[in-house]
Amino acid sequence: MKYQVLAEACQELEETSSYLDKNTIISDLLKKTPAEKLEMVVPLVLGRVFPAYVSQETGIGLQQLKKAVGKATGYSKDKIEDLMEELGDLGKVTEKLTEEKKQTTLAEETLTVEKVFQNLRKLPEITGEGSVDRKISTVSKLLTAASPVEGKFVVRTVLGDLRIGVAEGRLRDAIAEAYDVPPEEVEHAYMLTTDYGKVAKATAEEGEEGLTDLDLTVGHPVNPMLAQRAEEGIEEVLERVEGKAAFETKLDGIRIQPHKKKDEIFLFTRRMEDYTHMFPDLEDAVRESIKPNKAIVDGELVAINKETGKPMPFQEVLRRRRKYDIEDVAEEIPVHIYLFDVLLSGEKTMIKETYSERRKELDKIVDPGEKIKIVEQQILEDPEEIKALRNEAISRGHEGLLAKNLDSTYRAGRREFAWLKLKAEVETLDLAVVGAFAGKGDRAGTCGSYLLAARDKETDELKTVSKVGSGFTDEELENLTKKFEKLKLGEKPSNVDSEIDPDYWFKPQEVFEINYEEIQESPSEAHTSGYGLRFPRYVKTREDLDVSSADTLEDVERLFKKQEKRKSGES
């Protein structure tokens, strides 16, 4: 399949902002694609060559990529830098230079999807002496064979940002449209496989039946089931669960999904990242505690205070996320996994079983040890007992309780009222970071405040809700400025709806937890969500969340209505 077909579709996607038009463009591309090529085309439409759960870096940065562009086009470093200053996007620079190409001879070989996909997948494997030059040469050869529009999207793929406004959520509707299958079935299959390429191929080959045949695979993370806020407290919980539920302590850690296949162990986060190598001290513990040769379980990774044996705050877990000196930090900050659910037990898929049945299976297949525990639960129906249990959990430094409907199935990737969060009274929002404002005075040289947005579930757009500049320590401001330097964009991201123009735009990837005094209605020229926050304050960076899990406009509206109802009751 010619890469030109894919590149031209990406060009169309870049030029349209209509949700329906984007779906049609992707759908038409899928129909043109042979089924056996879909597992290459779909990732490339998302700007990558590995599934989201595969932690692979190309090892070729912006400066090396500029050298590859120069080598392919014959233009100098100074010329490329000047154009970068003007256009702010190396993809557009490549397109322009390819059009003006000094080298008049082009490679006879047509650039294909396979050639681009396979060569970019090879980049992480190129190691050792001279590896940087060999990586530059690999990309340069692709660019030498590329047309202007092909070159633009090859470069953007290497950078991991196509700038066409297509996130994974949009693939659901496009696949459904292309193959005339229910979008709910497409979404369910994705939640189980975390791979829209695999989903598209199965649908193209066998339609809806192909979707239903897709199942859990050890080593492929499953989108975890999520809890909804209990807006009205204990009374709402009991009403939604028909009077009785299982109550578990809500731990302050990182959601973790251990997989076991004989001796092979994987540890996946809620963001589908493979953290196995970061926690080598847990591999033997998981292997020994989980009895079946094949299993997928769900839990929370919690840092433990060596002296007291008690759980430590979430931020301490993050200190274990590092590439170097892992064993030293493991000794300094031990971690435990607290398990609370099972998705696969041996050959038995458990997600369609009730919570009660899954809990029985979890108790049967897990042999708790020093580092692997099972979360304690109590089945309660008395409001006073629930309140006492929540207060006890909060007094021990936990976030509160999770209430789980005894008859609920495991709804992968869904945030539903089958699981409900009963937290402390202070409400917070998890909002996507889309931009920042340069610091002044004591904050000069850092990002002094950030622009935050909520997610529109219908369109996948991010609509602004607040700016936040308080709650940060000096150290946090410095660290966040370094972190976001890698995410800076030259223009507003295509999926961000904002009337505010910050000093810097970011690739929407990170999520801040924010508390506030009040939610207020806001004119759209101020915040495009229609809401703003009074006295917002930074709590922490939600390292366990990606933007697809950020709070939605619906969440903000629901909290606003709850707040207004409470205020009217007080008056």
Coordinates of C-alpha atoms in Angstrom, one line a residue:
M1 CA 0.0 0.0 0.0
K2 CA 1.4 3.4 -1.0
Y3 CA 2.3 5.7 1.9
Q4 CA 1.0 8.6 -0.2
V5 CA -2.6 7.4 0.4
L6 CA -2.1 7.6 4.2
A7 CA -0.2 10.9 4.0
E8 CA -3.0 12.5 1.9
A9 CA -5.6 11.3 4.4
C10 CA -3.6 12.8 7.2
Q11 CA -3.4 16.1 5.2
E12 CA -7.2 16.1 4.9
L13 CA -7.5 15.4 8.6
E14 CA -5.2 18.3 9.4
E15 CA -7.3 20.7 7.3
T16 CA -10.7 19.9 8.7
S17 CA -12.0 20.5 12.2
S18 CA -15.4 18.8 11.8
Y19 CA -15.8 15.7 13.9
L20 CA -18.0 14.0 11.4
D21 CA -15.8 14.9 8.5
K22 CA -12.8 13.5 10.3
N23 CA -14.6 10.2 10.9
T24 CA -15.5 9.9 7.3
I25 CA -11.9 10.6 6.2
I26 CA -10.6 7.9 8.5
S27 CA -13.4 5.5 7.5
D28 CA -12.6 6.0 3.8
L29 CA -8.9 5.3 4.5
L30 CA -9.8 2.1 6.4
K31 CA -11.9 0.9 3.5
K32 CA -9.0 1.5 1.1
T33 CA -6.6 -0.5 3.3
P34 CA -6.2 -4.2 2.8
A35 CA -7.1 -6.0 6.1
E36 CA -3.6 -7.4 6.5
K37 CA -2.2 -3.8 6.5
L38 CA -4.6 -2.3 9.1
E39 CA -2.3 -3.2 12.0
M40 CA 0.2 -0.8 10.4
V41 CA -2.1 1.9 9.1
V42 CA -4.1 2.4 12.3
P43 CA -1.1 3.1 14.5
L44 CA 0.4 5.4 11.8
V45 CA -2.9 7.4 11.8
L46 CA -2.3 7.8 15.6
G47 CA 1.3 8.9 14.9
R48 CA 3.1 5.9 16.3
V49 CA 4.4 2.5 15.3
F50 CA 4.0 0.7 18.6
P51 CA 0.8 0.1 20.7
A52 CA 0.3 2.5 23.5
Y53 CA 1.3 0.0 26.1
V54 CA 4.7 -0.7 24.5
S55 CA 7.3 1.7 26.1
Q56 CA 9.6 2.2 23.2
E57 CA 11.5 5.4 22.3
T58 CA 13.0 5.9 18.9
G59 CA 16.2 7.4 20.4
I60 CA 16.2 10.1 17.8
G61 CA 15.5 13.6 19.0
L62 CA 14.7 16.9 17.3
Q63 CA 18.3 17.8 16.6
Q64 CA 19.1 14.4 15.1
L65 CA 15.9 14.6 13.0
K66 CA 17.0 18.0 11.7
K67 CA 20.2 16.4 10.5
A68 CA 18.2 13.7 8.7
V69 CA 16.1 16.3 7.0
G70 CA 19.3 18.2 5.9
K71 CA 20.9 15.0 4.6
A72 CA 17.7 14.1 2.6
T73 CA 17.1 17.5 1.1
G74 CA 20.6 18.9 0.8
Y75 CA 19.9 22.1 2.8
S76 CA 22.1 23.5 5.5
K77 CA 21.5 23.4 9.3
D78 CA 21.2 27.2 9.2
K79 CA 18.4 27.1 6.6
I80 CA 16.5 24.5 8.6
E81 CA 16.9 26.5 11.8
D82 CA 15.6 29.7 10.0
L83 CA 12.6 27.8 8.7
M84 CA 11.9 26.3 12.1
E85 CA 11.8 29.8 13.5
E86 CA 9.3 30.8 10.8
L87 CA 7.1 27.7 10.7
G88 CA 7.5 26.2 14.2
D89 CA 7.1 22.7 12.9
L90 CA 9.8 20.4 11.5
G91 CA 7.1 18.6 9.5
K92 CA 6.2 21.7 7.6
V93 CA 9.9 22.5 7.2
T94 CA 10.5 19.1 5.7
E95 CA 7.5 19.6 3.3
K96 CA 8.8 23.0 2.2
L97 CA 12.4 21.9 1.7
T98 CA 11.3 18.7 -0.2
E99 CA 9.3 20.9 -2.6
E100 CA 12.4 23.1 -3.2
K101 CA 14.7 20.1 -3.2
K102 CA 18.3 20.8 -4.4
Q103 CA 18.9 17.1 -5.1
T104 CA 17.1 16.4 -8.4
T105 CA 17.3 12.7 -8.3
L106 CA 14.6 10.8 -6.3
A107 CA 14.8 7.2 -5.4
E108 CA 12.9 5.0 -7.8
E109 CA 11.3 3.0 -5.1
T110 CA 7.9 4.2 -4.1
L111 CA 7.4 4.8 -0.4
T112 CA 5.0 2.2 1.1
V113 CA 3.2 2.0 4.4
E114 CA 5.2 -1.2 5.1
K115 CA 8.6 0.5 4.5
V116 CA 7.8 3.5 6.7
F117 CA 6.3 1.3 9.5
Q118 CA 9.0 -1.3 9.5
N119 CA 11.9 1.2 9.3
L120 CA 10.6 3.4 12.2
R121 CA 10.0 0.3 14.3
K122 CA 13.7 -0.6 13.8
L123 CA 14.9 2.6 15.3
P124 CA 14.9 1.5 19.0
E125 CA 16.8 -1.6 17.9
I126 CA 19.7 0.4 16.5
T127 CA 22.2 0.6 19.4
G128 CA 25.9 0.6 20.1
E129 CA 28.7 2.6 18.5
G130 CA 27.6 4.9 15.7
S131 CA 23.9 4.2 16.4
V132 CA 22.8 7.8 16.2
D133 CA 24.3 8.2 12.7
R134 CA 22.7 5.0 11.6
K135 CA 19.3 6.2 12.9
I136 CA 19.7 9.5 11.1
S137 CA 20.6 7.5 7.9
T138 CA 17.5 5.3 8.3
V139 CA 15.2 8.3 8.5
S140 CA 17.0 10.2 5.8
K141 CA 16.5 7.3 3.4
L142 CA 12.8 7.4 4.0
L143 CA 12.7 11.2 3.5
T144 CA 14.8 11.0 0.3
A145 CA 12.1 8.7 -1.2
A146 CA 9.3 10.9 0.1
S147 CA 7.1 13.4 -1.6
P148 CA 6.6 16.7 0.3
V149 CA 3.4 15.6 2.1
E150 CA 4.9 12.2 2.9
G151 CA 8.0 13.8 4.3
K152 CA 5.9 16.0 6.6
F153 CA 4.2 13.1 8.1
V154 CA 7.2 10.8 8.4
V155 CA 8.9 13.5 10.4
R156 CA 5.9 14.1 12.6
T157 CA 5.5 10.4 13.2
V158 CA 9.1 10.2 14.4
L159 CA 8.3 13.1 16.7
G160 CA 5.1 11.3 17.9
D161 CA 2.8 14.2 17.0
L162 CA 0.9 14.2 13.7
R163 CA -1.0 17.4 14.6
I164 CA -4.2 16.1 12.8
G165 CA -6.5 16.0 15.8
V166 CA -7.0 12.2 15.9
A167 CA -6.9 10.5 19.3
E168 CA -7.7 6.9 20.0
G169 CA -11.3 7.7 20.9
R170 CA -12.1 8.9 17.4
L171 CA -11.1 5.5 15.9
R172 CA -14.1 3.9 17.5
D173 CA -16.6 5.7 15.4
A174 CA -14.5 5.5 12.2
I175 CA -14.2 1.7 12.5
A176 CA -17.9 1.4 13.2
E177 CA -18.7 3.6 10.1
A178 CA -16.2 1.8 7.8
Y179 CA -17.5 -1.7 8.6
D180 CA -21.1 -1.0 9.7
V181 CA -20.8 -2.4 13.2
P182 CA -22.1 -1.0 16.5
P183 CA -19.6 1.5 18.0
E184 CA -20.2 0.0 21.5
E185 CA -18.8 -3.3 20.3
V186 CA -15.8 -1.6 18.8
E187 CA -15.1 0.2 22.0
H188 CA -15.6 -2.9 24.1
A189 CA -13.1 -4.8 21.9
Y190 CA -10.6 -2.0 22.3
M191 CA -10.9 -1.9 26.1
L192 CA -10.0 -5.6 26.1
T193 CA -7.1 -5.4 23.6
T194 CA -5.8 -1.8 23.9
D195 CA -5.0 -2.0 20.2
Y196 CA -7.3 -0.3 17.6
G197 CA -5.1 -1.9 14.8
K198 CA -6.0 -5.3 16.0
V199 CA -9.7 -4.3 16.4
A200 CA -9.9 -2.8 12.9
K201 CA -8.3 -6.0 11.3
A202 CA -10.7 -8.3 13.1
T203 CA -13.7 -6.2 12.1
A204 CA -12.5 -5.9 8.4
E205 CA -12.1 -9.7 8.2
E206 CA -15.1 -11.0 10.1
G207 CA -17.4 -8.0 11.0
E208 CA -19.2 -8.0 14.3
E209 CA -18.3 -11.7 14.9
G210 CA -14.6 -10.8 14.6
L211 CA -15.1 -8.2 17.4
T212 CA -16.8 -10.6 19.8
D213 CA -14.0 -13.2 19.3
L214 CA -11.4 -10.7 20.6
D215 CA -10.6 -11.5 24.2
L216 CA -8.1 -10.7 27.0
T217 CA -4.4 -11.5 26.3
V218 CA -1.8 -11.8 28.9
G219 CA 0.8 -9.1 28.2
H220 CA -1.7 -6.7 26.6
P221 CA -3.1 -4.3 29.3
V222 CA -6.9 -4.0 29.7
N223 CA -8.4 -0.6 30.2
P224 CA -9.3 -0.6 33.9
M225 CA -12.9 -0.1 35.2
L226 CA -13.2 3.3 36.8
A227 CA -15.2 4.7 39.7
Q228 CA -17.7 7.5 39.6
R229 CA -18.0 10.2 42.2
A230 CA -20.8 9.8 44.8
E231 CA -22.0 13.4 44.5
E232 CA -24.6 13.2 47.3
G233 CA -22.7 11.0 49.7
I234 CA -23.6 7.8 51.4
E235 CA -27.4 8.1 50.7
E236 CA -26.7 8.2 47.0
V237 CA -24.4 5.2 47.2
L238 CA -27.0 3.1 48.9
E239 CA -29.7 4.1 46.5
R240 CA -27.6 3.2 43.5
V241 CA -26.5 -0.2 44.8
E242 CA -30.0 -1.1 46.0
G243 CA -29.2 -0.9 49.7
K244 CA -26.0 -2.9 50.1
A245 CA -22.5 -2.8 48.7
A246 CA -18.9 -3.9 49.3
F247 CA -16.8 -1.1 50.8
E248 CA -13.0 -1.0 50.3
T249 CA -10.4 1.5 51.4
K250 CA -9.5 3.9 48.6
L251 CA -5.7 3.7 48.7
D252 CA -3.5 6.6 47.6
G253 CA -1.2 4.9 45.1
I254 CA -0.9 4.0 41.4
R255 CA -3.4 1.7 39.7
I256 CA -1.6 -1.4 38.7
Q257 CA -2.6 -4.4 36.6
P258 CA -0.3 -7.4 37.1
H259 CA -0.3 -10.1 34.4
K260 CA 1.2 -13.5 34.8
K261 CA 2.0 -16.1 32.1
K262 CA 3.9 -18.9 33.7
D263 CA 7.2 -17.3 34.9
E264 CA 6.7 -14.1 32.8
I265 CA 5.3 -11.1 34.8
F266 CA 4.0 -7.7 33.5
L267 CA 3.0 -4.7 35.6
F268 CA 0.8 -2.2 33.6
T269 CA -0.4 1.2 34.9
R270 CA -3.7 2.9 34.2
R271 CA -2.1 4.7 31.4
M272 CA -1.2 1.4 29.8
E273 CA 2.5 1.9 30.5
D274 CA 4.7 -1.1 31.3
Y275 CA 6.3 -0.5 34.7
T276 CA 7.7 -4.0 35.1
H277 CA 11.3 -3.0 34.9
M278 CA 10.8 -0.3 37.5
F279 CA 9.7 -2.7 40.2
P280 CA 11.9 -5.8 39.9
D281 CA 11.4 -6.4 43.6
L282 CA 7.7 -7.2 42.9
E283 CA 8.2 -9.8 40.1
D284 CA 9.0 -12.7 42.3
A285 CA 6.3 -11.7 44.8
V286 CA 3.6 -11.6 42.0
R287 CA 4.9 -14.9 40.6
E288 CA 4.6 -16.6 43.9
S289 CA 1.4 -15.1 45.2
I290 CA -0.8 -15.6 42.1
K291 CA -1.4 -19.3 41.9
P292 CA -2.6 -19.9 38.3
N293 CA -0.1 -20.1 35.5
K294 CA -2.1 -17.5 33.6
A295 CA -3.9 -14.5 35.2
I296 CA -4.7 -10.8 35.0
V297 CA -5.5 -9.1 38.2
D298 CA -6.2 -5.5 39.2
G299 CA -4.9 -3.5 42.2
E300 CA -3.1 -0.5 43.6
L301 CA 0.6 0.0 44.0
V302 CA 1.4 1.7 47.3
A303 CA 4.6 2.9 48.9
I304 CA 5.3 1.7 52.4
N305 CA 7.1 3.5 55.2
K306 CA 9.9 1.2 56.3
E307 CA 9.8 2.2 59.9
T308 CA 6.0 2.2 60.6
G309 CA 4.9 -0.3 57.9
K310 CA 2.1 2.2 56.9
P311 CA 1.3 3.4 53.4
M312 CA 2.9 6.6 52.3
P313 CA 1.5 9.4 50.0
F314 CA 1.1 8.8 46.3
Q315 CA 4.1 11.1 45.5
E316 CA 6.4 8.5 47.2
V317 CA 5.4 5.9 44.7
L318 CA 6.5 8.2 41.9
R319 CA 10.0 8.3 43.3
R320 CA 10.2 4.7 42.3
R321 CA 9.6 5.6 38.6
R322 CA 13.1 5.9 37.4
K323 CA 15.5 4.3 34.9
Y324 CA 18.6 4.3 37.0
D325 CA 19.6 3.2 40.6
I326 CA 16.4 1.2 40.7
E327 CA 17.7 -1.3 43.3
D328 CA 18.8 1.5 45.7
V329 CA 15.5 3.2 45.5
A330 CA 13.7 -0.1 46.0
E331 CA 15.5 -0.5 49.2
E332 CA 14.7 3.0 50.3
I333 CA 11.0 3.0 49.3
P334 CA 9.5 -0.5 49.4
V335 CA 6.2 -1.0 47.6
H336 CA 3.3 -3.4 48.0
I337 CA 0.5 -4.3 45.7
Y338 CA -3.0 -4.4 47.1
L339 CA -5.3 -6.5 44.8
F340 CA -9.0 -6.0 44.6
D341 CA -10.2 -7.7 41.3
V342 CA -9.5 -10.5 38.8
L343 CA -10.1 -10.3 35.1
L344 CA -8.5 -13.6 34.0
S345 CA -8.0 -16.7 36.1
G346 CA -6.3 -19.6 34.2
E347 CA -8.4 -20.0 31.0
K348 CA -11.4 -18.4 32.6
T349 CA -12.3 -14.9 31.6
M350 CA -14.0 -13.2 34.6
I351 CA -15.1 -9.8 33.4
K352 CA -18.7 -10.9 32.8
E353 CA -19.0 -12.4 36.3
T354 CA -20.5 -10.4 39.1
Y355 CA -18.2 -8.5 41.5
S356 CA -19.1 -11.0 44.3
E357 CA -18.0 -14.0 42.1
R358 CA -14.8 -12.2 41.0
R359 CA -14.0 -11.4 44.6
K360 CA -14.4 -15.1 45.6
E361 CA -12.1 -16.1 42.7
L362 CA -9.5 -13.5 43.7
D363 CA -9.5 -14.9 47.3
K364 CA -9.1 -18.4 45.8
I365 CA -6.2 -17.7 43.4
V366 CA -4.1 -15.3 45.5
D367 CA -1.9 -16.4 48.3
P368 CA -1.1 -13.0 50.1
G369 CA 2.5 -12.5 51.2
E370 CA 4.7 -9.7 52.4
K371 CA 4.4 -7.6 49.2
I372 CA 1.1 -8.8 47.7
K373 CA -2.0 -8.2 49.7
I374 CA -5.8 -8.4 49.1
V375 CA -7.7 -5.2 49.9
E376 CA -10.0 -5.7 52.9
Q377 CA -13.7 -5.3 52.2
Q378 CA -16.8 -5.0 54.3
I379 CA -20.3 -5.6 52.9
L380 CA -22.4 -2.9 54.6
E381 CA -25.9 -1.4 54.4
D382 CA -26.1 0.8 57.5
P383 CA -25.2 4.5 56.8
E384 CA -23.7 5.0 60.2
E385 CA -21.4 2.0 59.8
I386 CA -20.3 3.3 56.4
K387 CA -19.7 6.8 57.7
A388 CA -17.6 5.4 60.5
L389 CA -15.6 3.2 58.1
R390 CA -15.0 6.2 55.8
N391 CA -13.8 8.4 58.7
E392 CA -11.5 5.6 59.9
A393 CA -10.0 5.3 56.4
I394 CA -9.5 9.1 56.2
S395 CA -7.9 9.2 59.7
R396 CA -5.4 6.6 58.6
G397 CA -4.4 8.9 55.7
H398 CA -6.3 7.2 52.9
E399 CA -8.6 9.0 50.5
G400 CA -11.8 7.5 51.6
L401 CA -13.8 4.5 50.4
L402 CA -14.8 2.7 47.2
A403 CA -18.3 1.3 47.2
K404 CA -18.9 -1.6 44.7
N405 CA -22.2 -3.0 43.5
L406 CA -22.2 -6.7 44.4
D407 CA -23.9 -7.6 41.1
S408 CA -21.8 -5.5 38.7
T409 CA -19.7 -6.9 35.9
Y410 CA -16.2 -5.6 35.2
R411 CA -16.8 -2.8 32.6
A412 CA -13.4 -2.3 31.1
G413 CA -12.5 1.3 30.5
R414 CA -15.9 2.6 31.7
R415 CA -16.5 5.1 34.5
E416 CA -19.9 4.0 35.9
F417 CA -22.0 4.1 39.0
A418 CA -21.3 0.5 39.7
W419 CA -18.2 1.7 41.5
L420 CA -18.5 4.8 43.6
K421 CA -15.9 7.0 45.3
L422 CA -16.7 8.2 48.8
K423 CA -13.9 10.7 49.4
A424 CA -13.3 13.4 52.0
E425 CA -15.5 16.5 51.7
V426 CA -13.1 18.6 49.6
E427 CA -13.8 18.1 45.9
T428 CA -11.1 18.1 43.3
L429 CA -11.0 18.0 39.5
D430 CA -8.6 16.2 37.3
L431 CA -7.9 18.6 34.4
A432 CA -5.8 18.4 31.2
V433 CA -2.8 20.8 31.0
V434 CA -3.0 22.5 27.6
G435 CA -0.8 25.6 28.0
A436 CA 1.2 27.8 30.3
F437 CA 2.1 31.4 31.0
A438 CA 5.6 32.6 31.6
G439 CA 6.5 33.3 35.2
K440 CA 7.4 36.8 36.3
G441 CA 9.4 38.2 39.2
D442 CA 10.4 35.4 41.5
R443 CA 9.0 32.9 39.0
A444 CA 11.0 34.2 36.0
G445 CA 12.4 31.4 33.9
T446 CA 9.6 29.0 34.8
C447 CA 6.0 28.4 33.8
G448 CA 4.3 30.6 36.4
S449 CA 0.8 29.3 35.8
Y450 CA -1.0 26.8 33.6
L451 CA -4.1 26.6 31.4
L452 CA -6.4 23.7 32.2
A453 CA -9.2 22.1 30.3
A454 CA -12.0 19.5 30.7
R455 CA -12.8 16.8 28.1
D456 CA -15.9 17.0 25.9
K457 CA -16.9 13.3 25.6
E458 CA -18.9 13.9 22.4
T459 CA -16.2 15.5 20.4
D460 CA -12.9 14.7 22.2
E461 CA -12.2 18.4 22.4
L462 CA -10.5 19.9 25.4
K463 CA -12.4 23.1 26.6
T464 CA -10.8 25.5 29.1
V465 CA -12.0 25.6 32.7
S466 CA -9.3 27.4 34.6
K467 CA -5.8 28.9 35.0
V468 CA -3.9 27.8 38.0
G469 CA -0.8 29.5 39.6
S470 CA -1.1 28.7 43.3
G471 CA -0.3 25.6 45.3
F472 CA 3.1 24.9 43.6
T473 CA 6.4 24.8 45.6
D474 CA 9.4 26.4 43.9
E475 CA 10.8 22.9 43.3
E476 CA 7.6 21.8 41.7
L477 CA 7.5 24.8 39.4
E478 CA 11.1 24.1 38.3
N479 CA 10.4 20.4 37.7
L480 CA 7.2 21.0 35.9
T481 CA 8.8 23.6 33.6
K482 CA 11.5 21.0 32.6
K483 CA 8.8 18.3 32.1
F484 CA 6.6 20.5 29.8
E485 CA 9.6 21.7 27.8
K486 CA 9.4 18.4 26.0
L487 CA 5.7 18.9 25.2
K488 CA 5.8 22.4 23.8
L489 CA 4.1 23.0 20.5
G490 CA 4.4 25.9 18.0
E491 CA 0.6 26.3 17.7
K492 CA -2.6 25.5 19.5
P493 CA -3.3 21.7 19.5
S494 CA -6.1 20.9 17.1
N495 CA -8.2 19.2 19.8
V496 CA -8.1 22.3 22.1
D497 CA -10.9 24.8 22.1
S498 CA -9.7 28.0 23.8
E499 CA -10.3 31.7 23.6
I500 CA -7.3 32.3 25.9
D501 CA -3.9 32.5 24.2
P502 CA -1.1 31.3 26.6
D503 CA 2.6 32.0 26.1
Y504 CA 3.2 28.3 25.5
W505 CA 0.9 25.5 24.0
F506 CA 1.5 21.9 25.1
K507 CA 0.8 18.6 23.6
P508 CA -2.2 17.5 25.8
Q509 CA -0.7 14.7 27.8
E510 CA -0.5 15.6 31.5
V511 CA -3.3 15.9 34.1
F512 CA -3.3 18.1 37.2
E513 CA -5.5 17.5 40.2
I514 CA -7.0 20.8 41.3
N515 CA -9.0 21.9 44.3
Y516 CA -11.0 25.0 44.4
E517 CA -13.4 27.1 46.4
E518 CA -16.3 27.2 43.9
I519 CA -17.3 26.4 40.3
Q520 CA -18.7 29.5 38.6
E521 CA -20.5 29.9 35.3
S522 CA -18.2 31.6 32.8
P523 CA -18.9 33.3 29.4
S524 CA -17.5 31.4 26.5
E525 CA -15.1 34.2 25.6
A526 CA -13.4 33.6 29.0
H527 CA -13.6 29.8 29.2
T528 CA -15.0 27.7 26.4
S529 CA -16.4 25.0 28.8
G530 CA -18.9 27.6 30.1
Y531 CA -17.4 27.2 33.6
G532 CA -14.5 28.6 35.6
L533 CA -13.0 27.8 39.0
R534 CA -12.8 30.3 41.9
F535 CA -9.5 30.2 43.8
P536 CA -8.1 27.1 42.0
R537 CA -5.1 25.4 43.7
Y538 CA -2.7 22.8 42.4
V539 CA -2.8 19.5 44.4
K540 CA -0.6 17.2 42.4
T541 CA 0.2 15.9 38.9
R542 CA -1.8 12.8 38.2
E543 CA 1.0 10.6 36.9
D544 CA -1.4 7.7 36.8
L545 CA -3.8 9.4 34.4
D546 CA -3.7 10.4 30.8
V547 CA -5.9 13.0 29.1
S548 CA -8.4 10.4 28.1
S549 CA -9.1 9.9 31.8
A550 CA -9.4 13.6 32.7
D551 CA -12.7 14.9 34.0
T552 CA -15.3 15.8 31.5
L553 CA -17.6 18.7 30.9
E554 CA -20.3 16.5 32.3
D555 CA -18.3 16.0 35.5
V556 CA -17.8 19.8 35.9
E557 CA -21.5 20.5 35.3
R558 CA -22.6 17.8 37.7
L559 CA -20.4 19.2 40.5
F560 CA -21.7 22.7 39.7
K561 CA -25.3 21.6 40.1
K562 CA -24.5 19.8 43.3
Q563 CA -22.8 22.9 44.6
E564 CA -25.8 25.1 43.7
K565 CA -28.2 22.7 45.2
R566 CA -26.2 22.7 48.5
K567 CA -26.0 26.5 48.5
S568 CA -29.8 26.9 48.0
G569 CA -30.4 24.4 50.8
E570 CA -28.1 26.4 53.1
S571 CA -29.9 29.6 52.3

